[in-house]
Short mmCIF file of C-alpha atoms in Angstrom, two decimals:
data_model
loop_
_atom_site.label_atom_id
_atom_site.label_comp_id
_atom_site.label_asym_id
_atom_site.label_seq_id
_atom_site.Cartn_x
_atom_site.Cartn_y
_atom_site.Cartn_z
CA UNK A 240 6.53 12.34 -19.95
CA UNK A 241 9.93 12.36 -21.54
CA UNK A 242 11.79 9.52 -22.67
CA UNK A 243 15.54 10.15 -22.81
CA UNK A 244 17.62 9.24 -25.70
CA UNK A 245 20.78 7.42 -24.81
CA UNK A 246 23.71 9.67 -23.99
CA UNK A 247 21.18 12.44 -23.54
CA UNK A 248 21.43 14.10 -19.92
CA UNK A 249 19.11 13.31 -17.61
CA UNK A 250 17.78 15.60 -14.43
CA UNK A 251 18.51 14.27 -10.44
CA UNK A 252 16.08 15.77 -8.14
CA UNK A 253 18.09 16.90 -5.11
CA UNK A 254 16.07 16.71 -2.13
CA UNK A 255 18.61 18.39 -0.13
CA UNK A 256 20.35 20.87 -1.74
CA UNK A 257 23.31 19.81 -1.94
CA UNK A 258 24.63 18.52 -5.36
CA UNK A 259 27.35 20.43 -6.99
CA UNK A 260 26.66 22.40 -10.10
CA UNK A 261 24.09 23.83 -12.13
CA UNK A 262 20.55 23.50 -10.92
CA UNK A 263 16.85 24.51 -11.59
CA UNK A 264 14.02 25.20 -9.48
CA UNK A 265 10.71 24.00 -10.36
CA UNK A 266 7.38 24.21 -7.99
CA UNK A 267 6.13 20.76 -6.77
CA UNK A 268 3.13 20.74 -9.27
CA UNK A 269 2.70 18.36 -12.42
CA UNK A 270 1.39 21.12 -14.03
CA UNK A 271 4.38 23.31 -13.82
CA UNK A 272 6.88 20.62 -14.99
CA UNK A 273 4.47 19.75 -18.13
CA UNK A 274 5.07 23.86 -19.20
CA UNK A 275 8.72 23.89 -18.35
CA UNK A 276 9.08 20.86 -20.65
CA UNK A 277 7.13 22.25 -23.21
CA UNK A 278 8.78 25.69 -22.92
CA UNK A 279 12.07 23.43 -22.91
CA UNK A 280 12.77 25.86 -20.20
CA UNK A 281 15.47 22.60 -18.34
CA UNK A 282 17.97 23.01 -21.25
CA UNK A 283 18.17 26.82 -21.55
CA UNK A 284 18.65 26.83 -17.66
CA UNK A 285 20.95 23.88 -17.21
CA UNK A 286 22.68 25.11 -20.71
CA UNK A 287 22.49 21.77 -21.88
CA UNK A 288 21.95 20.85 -25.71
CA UNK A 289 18.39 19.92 -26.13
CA UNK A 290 15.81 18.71 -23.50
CA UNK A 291 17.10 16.35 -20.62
CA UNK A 292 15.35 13.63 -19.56
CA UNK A 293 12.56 14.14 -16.83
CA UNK A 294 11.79 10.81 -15.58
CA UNK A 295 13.09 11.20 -12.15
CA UNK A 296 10.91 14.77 -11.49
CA UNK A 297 8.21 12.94 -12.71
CA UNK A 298 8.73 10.20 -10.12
CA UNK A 299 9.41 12.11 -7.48
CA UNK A 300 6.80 14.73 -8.14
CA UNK A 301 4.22 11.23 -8.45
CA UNK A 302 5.50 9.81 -5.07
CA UNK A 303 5.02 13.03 -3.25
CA UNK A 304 1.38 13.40 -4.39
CA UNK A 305 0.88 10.11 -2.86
CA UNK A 306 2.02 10.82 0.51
#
């Protein structure tokens, strides 16, 4: 799991579709996010310098396994 640096962005998951600005789509699987971050495919798509914090996918993507 990532642990973001302070002042480093971090991602929102956006249940609904509806946030303004730059996003990325990633399939509901663990597995997929654990390649994306070590591909540090979320900064080259959000354009961001260096890897954003993925705390919040990881949540999410942990609570919806549950369910």
């Amino acid at each position: 799991m990532s642990t973001a640096v302070p002042g480093s962005p971090e991602l929102v998951v956006d249940v609904g579709r509806r946030m303004p600005g730059r996003g990325a789509w990633l399939h509901p699987d663990r597995a997929c996010l654990e390649l994306a971050e070590r591909r540090r495919a979320f900064g080259r798509a959000l354009r961001v310098a260096g890897p954003p914090g993925t705390r919040a996918v990881h949540e999410h993507l942990a609570s919806t396994h549950e369910q």
